[in-house]
PDB file of C-alpha atoms and ligand atoms in Angstrom:
ATOM      1  CA  UNK P   1     -38.651  30.574 -24.048  1.00 62.00           C
ATOM      2  CA  UNK P   2     -35.180  30.321 -22.459  1.00 76.00           C
ATOM      3  CA  UNK P   3     -32.234  29.988 -24.856  1.00 92.00           C
ATOM      4  CA  UNK P   4     -29.491  27.378 -24.479  1.00 91.00           C
ATOM      5  CA  UNK P   5     -27.200  29.684 -22.513  1.00 94.00           C
ATOM      6  CA  UNK P   6     -29.990  30.496 -20.032  1.00 94.00           C
ATOM      7  CA  UNK P   7     -30.754  26.799 -19.562  1.00 96.00           C
ATOM      8  CA  UNK P   8     -27.084  26.030 -18.890  1.00 97.00           C
ATOM      9  CA  UNK P   9     -26.937  28.851 -16.347  1.00 97.00           C
ATOM     10  CA  UNK P  10     -30.126  27.622 -14.655  1.00 97.00           C
ATOM     11  CA  UNK P  11     -28.613  24.138 -14.236  1.00 98.00           C
ATOM     12  CA  UNK P  12     -25.327  25.690 -13.078  1.00 98.00           C
ATOM     13  CA  UNK P  13     -27.122  27.776 -10.419  1.00 98.00           C
ATOM     14  CA  UNK P  14     -28.927  24.720  -9.078  1.00 98.00           C
ATOM     15  CA  UNK P  15     -25.594  22.872  -8.810  1.00 98.00           C
ATOM     16  CA  UNK P  16     -23.953  25.871  -7.143  1.00 98.00           C
ATOM     17  CA  UNK P  17     -26.730  25.769  -4.511  1.00 98.00           C
ATOM     18  CA  UNK P  18     -25.220  22.421  -3.419  1.00 97.00           C
ATOM     19  CA  UNK P  19     -21.806  23.952  -2.717  1.00 98.00           C
ATOM     20  CA  UNK P  20     -21.170  24.783   0.940  1.00 97.00           C
ATOM     21  CA  UNK P  21     -18.393  26.688   2.678  1.00 97.00           C
ATOM     22  CA  UNK P  22     -15.167  24.694   2.871  1.00 97.00           C
ATOM     23  CA  UNK P  23     -16.052  22.213   0.138  1.00 98.00           C
ATOM     24  CA  UNK P  24     -13.436  20.785  -2.217  1.00 98.00           C
ATOM     25  CA  UNK P  25     -14.981  21.079  -5.660  1.00 98.00           C
ATOM     26  CA  UNK P  26     -13.986  19.491  -8.972  1.00 98.00           C
ATOM     27  CA  UNK P  27     -14.778  21.873 -11.811  1.00 98.00           C
ATOM     28  CA  UNK P  28     -15.627  20.450 -15.225  1.00 98.00           C
ATOM     29  CA  UNK P  29     -14.918  21.576 -18.758  1.00 98.00           C
ATOM     30  CA  UNK P  30     -17.176  22.860 -21.546  1.00 98.00           C
ATOM     31  CA  UNK P  31     -19.736  25.596 -21.987  1.00 98.00           C
ATOM     32  CA  UNK P  32     -22.074  24.334 -19.233  1.00 98.00           C
ATOM     33  CA  UNK P  33     -19.199  23.918 -16.777  1.00 98.00           C
ATOM     34  CA  UNK P  34     -18.119  27.441 -17.706  1.00 98.00           C
ATOM     35  CA  UNK P  35     -21.574  28.705 -16.724  1.00 98.00           C
ATOM     36  CA  UNK P  36     -20.967  26.960 -13.375  1.00 98.00           C
ATOM     37  CA  UNK P  37     -17.601  28.715 -12.964  1.00 98.00           C
ATOM     38  CA  UNK P  38     -19.290  32.097 -13.522  1.00 98.00           C
ATOM     39  CA  UNK P  39     -21.993  31.362 -10.938  1.00 98.00           C
ATOM     40  CA  UNK P  40     -19.350  30.074  -8.527  1.00 98.00           C
ATOM     41  CA  UNK P  41     -17.344  33.263  -9.069  1.00 98.00           C
ATOM     42  CA  UNK P  42     -20.349  35.376  -7.983  1.00 98.00           C
ATOM     43  CA  UNK P  43     -20.687  33.270  -4.841  1.00 98.00           C
ATOM     44  CA  UNK P  44     -16.973  33.353  -4.053  1.00 98.00           C
ATOM     45  CA  UNK P  45     -16.988  37.127  -4.379  1.00 97.00           C
ATOM     46  CA  UNK P  46     -19.964  37.087  -1.990  1.00 97.00           C
ATOM     47  CA  UNK P  47     -17.889  35.219   0.642  1.00 97.00           C
ATOM     48  CA  UNK P  48     -18.236  31.507  -0.204  1.00 98.00           C
ATOM     49  CA  UNK P  49     -14.966  29.732   0.588  1.00 98.00           C
ATOM     50  CA  UNK P  50     -14.088  26.688  -1.544  1.00 98.00           C
ATOM     51  CA  UNK P  51     -11.086  24.895  -2.924  1.00 98.00           C
ATOM     52  CA  UNK P  52     -11.497  24.175  -6.634  1.00 98.00           C
ATOM     53  CA  UNK P  53      -9.734  21.614  -8.805  1.00 98.00           C
ATOM     54  CA  UNK P  54      -9.987  22.279 -12.551  1.00 98.00           C
ATOM     55  CA  UNK P  55     -10.378  19.462 -15.079  1.00 98.00           C
ATOM     56  CA  UNK P  56      -8.534  21.247 -17.909  1.00 98.00           C
ATOM     57  CA  UNK P  57      -6.138  24.059 -18.676  1.00 98.00           C
ATOM     58  CA  UNK P  58      -9.094  25.877 -20.235  1.00 98.00           C
ATOM     59  CA  UNK P  59     -11.143  25.683 -17.032  1.00 98.00           C
ATOM     60  CA  UNK P  60      -8.085  26.578 -14.973  1.00 98.00           C
ATOM     61  CA  UNK P  61      -7.628  29.757 -17.042  1.00 98.00           C
ATOM     62  CA  UNK P  62     -11.299  30.716 -16.644  1.00 98.00           C
ATOM     63  CA  UNK P  63     -11.166  30.120 -12.871  1.00 98.00           C
ATOM     64  CA  UNK P  64      -8.083  32.321 -12.658  1.00 98.00           C
ATOM     65  CA  UNK P  65      -9.782  35.055 -14.712  1.00 98.00           C
ATOM     66  CA  UNK P  66     -12.885  34.878 -12.475  1.00 97.00           C
ATOM     67  CA  UNK P  67     -10.933  34.640  -9.171  1.00 97.00           C
ATOM     68  CA  UNK P  68     -12.244  31.175  -8.347  1.00 98.00           C
ATOM     69  CA  UNK P  69      -9.470  29.578  -6.252  1.00 98.00           C
ATOM     70  CA  UNK P  70      -7.987  26.347  -7.570  1.00 98.00           C
ATOM     71  CA  UNK P  71      -5.213  23.973  -6.600  1.00 98.00           C
ATOM     72  CA  UNK P  72      -3.779  20.967  -8.468  1.00 98.00           C
ATOM     73  CA  UNK P  73      -5.518  17.652  -7.740  1.00 98.00           C
ATOM     74  CA  UNK P  74      -2.370  16.377  -6.028  1.00 98.00           C
ATOM     75  CA  UNK P  75      -2.706  19.141  -3.401  1.00 98.00           C
ATOM     76  CA  UNK P  76      -6.297  18.123  -2.749  1.00 98.00           C
ATOM     77  CA  UNK P  77      -6.685  14.512  -3.883  1.00 98.00           C
ATOM     78  CA  UNK P  78     -10.092  13.856  -2.278  1.00 98.00           C
ATOM     79  CA  UNK P  79     -12.984  16.033  -3.337  1.00 98.00           C
ATOM     80  CA  UNK P  80     -16.485  16.511  -1.967  1.00 98.00           C
ATOM     81  CA  UNK P  81     -18.167  17.029  -5.295  1.00 98.00           C
ATOM     82  CA  UNK P  82     -17.458  17.546  -8.988  1.00 98.00           C
ATOM     83  CA  UNK P  83     -19.786  19.548 -11.202  1.00 98.00           C
ATOM     84  CA  UNK P  84     -19.424  18.913 -14.935  1.00 98.00           C
ATOM     85  CA  UNK P  85     -21.353  18.877 -18.199  1.00 98.00           C
ATOM     86  CA  UNK P  86     -21.923  15.943 -20.538  1.00 98.00           C
ATOM     87  CA  UNK P  87     -22.436  15.275 -24.217  1.00 98.00           C
ATOM     88  CA  UNK P  88     -25.042  12.586 -23.604  1.00 98.00           C
ATOM     89  CA  UNK P  89     -26.860  11.411 -20.483  1.00 98.00           C
ATOM     90  CA  UNK P  90     -28.187   7.884 -20.894  1.00 98.00           C
ATOM     91  CA  UNK P  91     -30.049   5.339 -18.753  1.00 97.00           C
ATOM     92  CA  UNK P  92     -28.606   4.895 -15.258  1.00 97.00           C
ATOM     93  CA  UNK P  93     -26.727   8.172 -15.697  1.00 98.00           C
ATOM     94  CA  UNK P  94     -24.181   6.541 -17.994  1.00 98.00           C
ATOM     95  CA  UNK P  95     -22.574   9.448 -19.858  1.00 98.00           C
ATOM     96  CA  UNK P  96     -20.645  10.275 -22.968  1.00 98.00           C
ATOM     97  CA  UNK P  97     -18.132  13.013 -22.219  1.00 98.00           C
ATOM     98  CA  UNK P  98     -15.088  14.408 -23.946  1.00 98.00           C
ATOM     99  CA  UNK P  99     -16.613  16.642 -26.599  1.00 98.00           C
ATOM    100  CA  UNK P 100     -14.295  19.316 -25.243  1.00 97.00           C
ATOM    101  CA  UNK P 101     -11.351  16.904 -25.189  1.00 98.00           C
ATOM    102  CA  UNK P 102     -10.908  16.900 -21.409  1.00 98.00           C
ATOM    103  CA  UNK P 103     -12.250  13.419 -20.679  1.00 98.00           C
ATOM    104  CA  UNK P 104      -9.126  12.000 -19.013  1.00 98.00           C
ATOM    105  CA  UNK P 105      -8.780  14.716 -16.381  1.00 98.00           C
ATOM    106  CA  UNK P 106     -12.565  14.882 -16.044  1.00 98.00           C
ATOM    107  CA  UNK P 107     -12.694  11.177 -15.249  1.00 98.00           C
ATOM    108  CA  UNK P 108      -9.759  11.334 -12.827  1.00 98.00           C
ATOM    109  CA  UNK P 109     -11.328  14.285 -10.989  1.00 98.00           C
ATOM    110  CA  UNK P 110     -14.841  12.760 -10.949  1.00 98.00           C
ATOM    111  CA  UNK P 111     -13.503   9.496  -9.577  1.00 98.00           C
ATOM    112  CA  UNK P 112     -11.658  11.397  -6.821  1.00 98.00           C
ATOM    113  CA  UNK P 113     -14.979  12.960  -5.758  1.00 98.00           C
ATOM    114  CA  UNK P 114     -17.638  11.715  -3.336  1.00 98.00           C
ATOM    115  CA  UNK P 115     -20.347  12.994  -5.710  1.00 98.00           C
ATOM    116  CA  UNK P 116     -20.515  13.991  -9.351  1.00 98.00           C
ATOM    117  CA  UNK P 117     -23.307  16.372 -10.345  1.00 98.00           C
ATOM    118  CA  UNK P 118     -23.904  16.567 -14.092  1.00 98.00           C
ATOM    119  CA  UNK P 119     -25.404  19.789 -15.407  1.00 98.00           C
ATOM    120  CA  UNK P 120     -27.000  20.006 -18.829  1.00 98.00           C
ATOM    121  CA  UNK P 121     -29.844  21.267 -20.920  1.00 96.00           C
ATOM    122  CA  UNK P 122     -32.563  18.804 -21.891  1.00 95.00           C
ATOM    123  CA  UNK P 123     -31.102  18.054 -25.343  1.00 95.00           C
ATOM    124  CA  UNK P 124     -28.398  15.934 -23.692  1.00 97.00           C
ATOM    125  CA  UNK P 125     -30.765  13.300 -22.285  1.00 97.00           C
ATOM    126  CA  UNK P 126     -31.005  10.232 -24.555  1.00 98.00           C
ATOM    127  CA  UNK P 127     -32.622   6.794 -24.435  1.00 98.00           C
ATOM    128  CA  UNK P 128     -29.434   5.134 -25.675  1.00 98.00           C
ATOM    129  CA  UNK P 129     -25.874   6.458 -25.792  1.00 98.00           C
ATOM    130  CA  UNK P 130     -24.024   6.694 -29.074  1.00 98.00           C
ATOM    131  CA  UNK P 131     -25.538   9.331 -31.367  1.00 98.00           C
ATOM    132  CA  UNK P 132     -22.767  11.630 -30.122  1.00 98.00           C
ATOM    133  CA  UNK P 133     -19.413  10.270 -31.381  1.00 98.00           C
ATOM    134  CA  UNK P 134     -17.554   8.597 -28.520  1.00 98.00           C
ATOM    135  CA  UNK P 135     -14.238  10.358 -27.790  1.00 98.00           C
ATOM    136  CA  UNK P 136     -11.377   7.920 -27.191  1.00 98.00           C
ATOM    137  CA  UNK P 137      -8.094   9.376 -25.935  1.00 98.00           C
ATOM    138  CA  UNK P 138      -5.140   7.479 -27.413  1.00 98.00           C
ATOM    139  CA  UNK P 139      -1.384   7.592 -27.251  1.00 98.00           C
ATOM    140  CA  UNK P 140       0.182   9.185 -30.335  1.00 97.00           C
ATOM    141  CA  UNK P 141       2.558   6.237 -30.700  1.00 98.00           C
ATOM    142  CA  UNK P 142       1.107   3.668 -33.090  1.00 98.00           C
ATOM    143  CA  UNK P 143      -2.167   5.490 -33.489  1.00 98.00           C
ATOM    144  CA  UNK P 144      -3.076   3.550 -36.641  1.00 98.00           C
ATOM    145  CA  UNK P 145      -2.456   0.215 -34.906  1.00 98.00           C
ATOM    146  CA  UNK P 146      -4.634   1.419 -32.018  1.00 98.00           C
ATOM    147  CA  UNK P 147      -7.324   2.512 -34.463  1.00 98.00           C
ATOM    148  CA  UNK P 148      -7.359  -0.984 -36.051  1.00 98.00           C
ATOM    149  CA  UNK P 149      -7.617  -2.652 -32.643  1.00 98.00           C
ATOM    150  CA  UNK P 150     -10.487  -0.375 -31.631  1.00 98.00           C
ATOM    151  CA  UNK P 151     -12.315  -1.302 -34.852  1.00 98.00           C
ATOM    152  CA  UNK P 152     -11.769  -4.976 -34.031  1.00 98.00           C
ATOM    153  CA  UNK P 153     -13.037  -4.840 -30.448  1.00 97.00           C
ATOM    154  CA  UNK P 154     -15.980  -2.697 -31.530  1.00 98.00           C
ATOM    155  CA  UNK P 155     -16.880  -5.195 -34.274  1.00 98.00           C
ATOM    156  CA  UNK P 156     -16.759  -8.009 -31.711  1.00 98.00           C
ATOM    157  CA  UNK P 157     -19.561  -6.137 -29.905  1.00 98.00           C
ATOM    158  CA  UNK P 158     -21.509  -5.573 -33.129  1.00 98.00           C
ATOM    159  CA  UNK P 159     -20.468  -1.895 -33.382  1.00 98.00           C
ATOM    160  CA  UNK P 160     -19.223  -0.164 -36.491  1.00 96.00           C
ATOM    161  CA  UNK P 161     -18.967   3.342 -37.878  1.00 97.00           C
ATOM    162  CA  UNK P 162     -16.444   6.017 -38.738  1.00 97.00           C
ATOM    163  CA  UNK P 163     -13.541   6.541 -36.349  1.00 98.00           C
ATOM    164  CA  UNK P 164     -11.678   9.766 -37.060  1.00 98.00           C
ATOM    165  CA  UNK P 165      -8.744  11.609 -35.547  1.00 98.00           C
ATOM    166  CA  UNK P 166     -10.025  14.857 -34.016  1.00 98.00           C
ATOM    167  CA  UNK P 167      -8.574  17.888 -35.733  1.00 98.00           C
ATOM    168  CA  UNK P 168      -7.687  21.349 -34.447  1.00 97.00           C
ATOM    169  CA  UNK P 169      -6.988  23.696 -37.338  1.00 96.00           C
ATOM    170  CA  UNK P 170      -4.424  22.115 -39.668  1.00 95.00           C
ATOM    171  CA  UNK P 171      -3.165  19.491 -37.225  1.00 97.00           C
ATOM    172  CA  UNK P 172      -4.571  16.971 -34.767  1.00 98.00           C
ATOM    173  CA  UNK P 173      -6.222  18.069 -31.527  1.00 98.00           C
ATOM    174  CA  UNK P 174      -3.801  17.457 -28.659  1.00 98.00           C
ATOM    175  CA  UNK P 175      -5.210  16.907 -25.168  1.00 98.00           C
ATOM    176  CA  UNK P 176      -3.858  18.498 -21.982  1.00 98.00           C
ATOM    177  CA  UNK P 177      -2.109  15.156 -21.396  1.00 98.00           C
ATOM    178  CA  UNK P 178      -0.402  15.304 -24.821  1.00 98.00           C
ATOM    179  CA  UNK P 179      -2.535  12.587 -26.436  1.00 98.00           C
ATOM    180  CA  UNK P 180      -4.786  12.362 -29.505  1.00 98.00           C
ATOM    181  CA  UNK P 181      -8.548  11.882 -29.615  1.00 98.00           C
ATOM    182  CA  UNK P 182     -10.341   9.426 -31.886  1.00 98.00           C
ATOM    183  CA  UNK P 183     -14.061  10.172 -32.291  1.00 98.00           C
ATOM    184  CA  UNK P 184     -16.004   6.954 -32.869  1.00 98.00           C
ATOM    185  CA  UNK P 185     -19.433   7.323 -34.502  1.00 98.00           C
ATOM    186  CA  UNK P 186     -21.017   4.075 -33.354  1.00 98.00           C
ATOM    187  CA  UNK P 187     -24.504   5.683 -33.439  1.00 98.00           C
ATOM    188  CA  UNK P 188     -25.875   3.225 -30.846  1.00 98.00           C
ATOM    189  CA  UNK P 189     -24.092   1.817 -27.799  1.00 98.00           C
ATOM    190  CA  UNK P 190     -26.494  -0.736 -26.289  1.00 97.00           C
ATOM    191  CA  UNK P 191     -23.950  -2.074 -23.770  1.00 98.00           C
ATOM    192  CA  UNK P 192     -21.697   0.772 -22.543  1.00 98.00           C
ATOM    193  CA  UNK P 193     -20.089  -1.390 -19.821  1.00 98.00           C
ATOM    194  CA  UNK P 194     -18.928  -4.023 -22.331  1.00 98.00           C
ATOM    195  CA  UNK P 195     -17.568  -1.359 -24.679  1.00 98.00           C
ATOM    196  CA  UNK P 196     -15.806   0.395 -21.808  1.00 98.00           C
ATOM    197  CA  UNK P 197     -14.027  -2.803 -20.749  1.00 98.00           C
ATOM    198  CA  UNK P 198     -13.120  -3.735 -24.321  1.00 98.00           C
ATOM    199  CA  UNK P 199     -11.650  -0.310 -25.114  1.00 98.00           C
ATOM    200  CA  UNK P 200      -9.570  -0.253 -21.938  1.00 98.00           C
ATOM    201  CA  UNK P 201      -8.061  -3.596 -22.997  1.00 98.00           C
ATOM    202  CA  UNK P 202      -6.471  -1.911 -26.045  1.00 98.00           C
ATOM    203  CA  UNK P 203      -2.977  -0.853 -24.911  1.00 98.00           C
ATOM    204  CA  UNK P 204      -2.910   2.391 -26.932  1.00 98.00           C
ATOM    205  CA  UNK P 205      -6.172   3.593 -25.398  1.00 98.00           C
ATOM    206  CA  UNK P 206      -5.441   6.004 -22.562  1.00 98.00           C
ATOM    207  CA  UNK P 207      -9.097   6.501 -21.594  1.00 98.00           C
ATOM    208  CA  UNK P 208     -12.500   6.864 -23.222  1.00 98.00           C
ATOM    209  CA  UNK P 209     -15.489   9.133 -22.746  1.00 98.00           C
ATOM    210  CA  UNK P 210     -17.930   6.578 -21.326  1.00 98.00           C
ATOM    211  CA  UNK P 211     -18.559   7.569 -17.698  1.00 98.00           C
ATOM    212  CA  UNK P 212     -20.310   4.677 -16.012  1.00 98.00           C
ATOM    213  CA  UNK P 213     -21.234   4.615 -12.333  1.00 98.00           C
ATOM    214  CA  UNK P 214     -19.630   8.003 -11.686  1.00 98.00           C
ATOM    215  CA  UNK P 215     -22.538  10.466 -11.825  1.00 98.00           C
ATOM    216  CA  UNK P 216     -24.602  10.759  -8.642  1.00 98.00           C
ATOM    217  CA  UNK P 217     -27.185  13.113 -10.063  1.00 98.00           C
ATOM    218  CA  UNK P 218     -27.978  15.091 -13.220  1.00 98.00           C
ATOM    219  CA  UNK P 219     -29.586  18.518 -13.046  1.00 98.00           C
ATOM    220  CA  UNK P 220     -31.267  19.072 -16.377  1.00 98.00           C
ATOM    221  CA  UNK P 221     -32.751  22.393 -17.434  1.00 97.00           C
ATOM    222  CA  UNK P 222     -35.545  22.386 -19.992  1.00 95.00           C
ATOM    223  CA  UNK P 223     -38.254  24.778 -21.073  1.00 87.00           C
ATOM    224  CA  UNK P 224     -40.497  23.286 -18.366  1.00 90.00           C
ATOM    225  CA  UNK P 225     -37.961  23.975 -15.592  1.00 94.00           C
ATOM    226  CA  UNK P 226     -35.345  21.930 -13.786  1.00 97.00           C
ATOM    227  CA  UNK P 227     -35.441  18.186 -13.327  1.00 97.00           C
ATOM    228  CA  UNK P 228     -33.145  16.023 -11.256  1.00 97.00           C
ATOM    229  CA  UNK P 229     -32.255  12.547 -12.477  1.00 97.00           C
ATOM    230  CA  UNK P 230     -30.724   9.925 -10.189  1.00 96.00           C
ATOM    231  CA  UNK P 231     -29.075   6.723 -11.408  1.00 91.00           C
TER     232      UNK P 231
HETATM  233  C1  5RP Z 301     -15.560  18.253 -22.150  1.00 71.69           C
HETATM  234  C2  5RP Z 301     -16.856  17.626 -21.828  1.00 71.69           C
HETATM  235  C3  5RP Z 301     -18.034  18.528 -21.714  1.00 71.69           C
HETATM  236  O1  5RP Z 301     -18.561  18.411 -20.436  1.00 71.69           O
HETATM  237  C4  5RP Z 301     -19.044  18.126 -22.728  1.00 71.69           C
HETATM  238  O2  5RP Z 301     -18.433  18.176 -23.999  1.00 71.69           O
HETATM  239  C5  5RP Z 301     -20.267  19.049 -22.696  1.00 71.69           C
HETATM  240  O3  5RP Z 301     -19.893  20.313 -23.132  1.00 71.69           O
HETATM  241  P1  5RP Z 301     -20.945  21.491 -23.235  1.00 71.69           P
HETATM  242  O4  5RP Z 301     -21.367  21.826 -21.848  1.00 71.69           O
HETATM  243  O5  5RP Z 301     -20.178  22.607 -23.916  1.00 71.69           O
HETATM  244  O6  5RP Z 301     -22.097  21.004 -24.094  1.00 71.69           O
HETATM  245  O7  5RP Z 301     -16.988  16.445 -21.634  1.00 71.69           O
HETATM  246  O8  5RP Z 301     -14.554  17.282 -22.331  1.00 71.69           O
END
């Protein structure tokens, strides 16, 4: 039976098969996206010509190490496709992302793309979002006030659970944009659209990890092979 790394690479290869010469490609963050970078690197060294846009400093560094060409999004603000992983893939291809802390740039890059292909192993597909704690990127100013407001809007939607500041070593995790992440363990998110709107109404919230209406397709690798899910 294939292990998790092999499944991620299988999904990454299938996504790389969609990349044609001359395409402008958003490149996600996380272990599955890293498998995609490695496959892309093989193809670039074989002559494939693309322009990549990385969704994090971490992905940018890997692309550089693998000789996958990248430019900043502002040099290439409209992309053909973004390939990225996800923490959960729910009904209608609503996603939870941000386990790697890159959700803001991931969302900006995905929304600048004509298509977003999600790559994952089968463990990421769920019937309802929320078992994975929802990452919420917040401004460092007034983080406790923001936390209290998030609790309030969540309660108004019947959601509760621990909300914790993500740590990195001794201190808080700091995103590429210089913000903090709150991880909200709501356990079940029956109405992702309503939660998305409510969170974005909180001034200290920079962005959250619910990706709704962005994914065009998910390529999911399981022990039985690859499956493709459309919204
Ligand atoms: C990073 C992300 C990742 O795509 C998500 O966390 C999945 O990561 P992995 O492929 O390592 O399971 O959203 O911010």
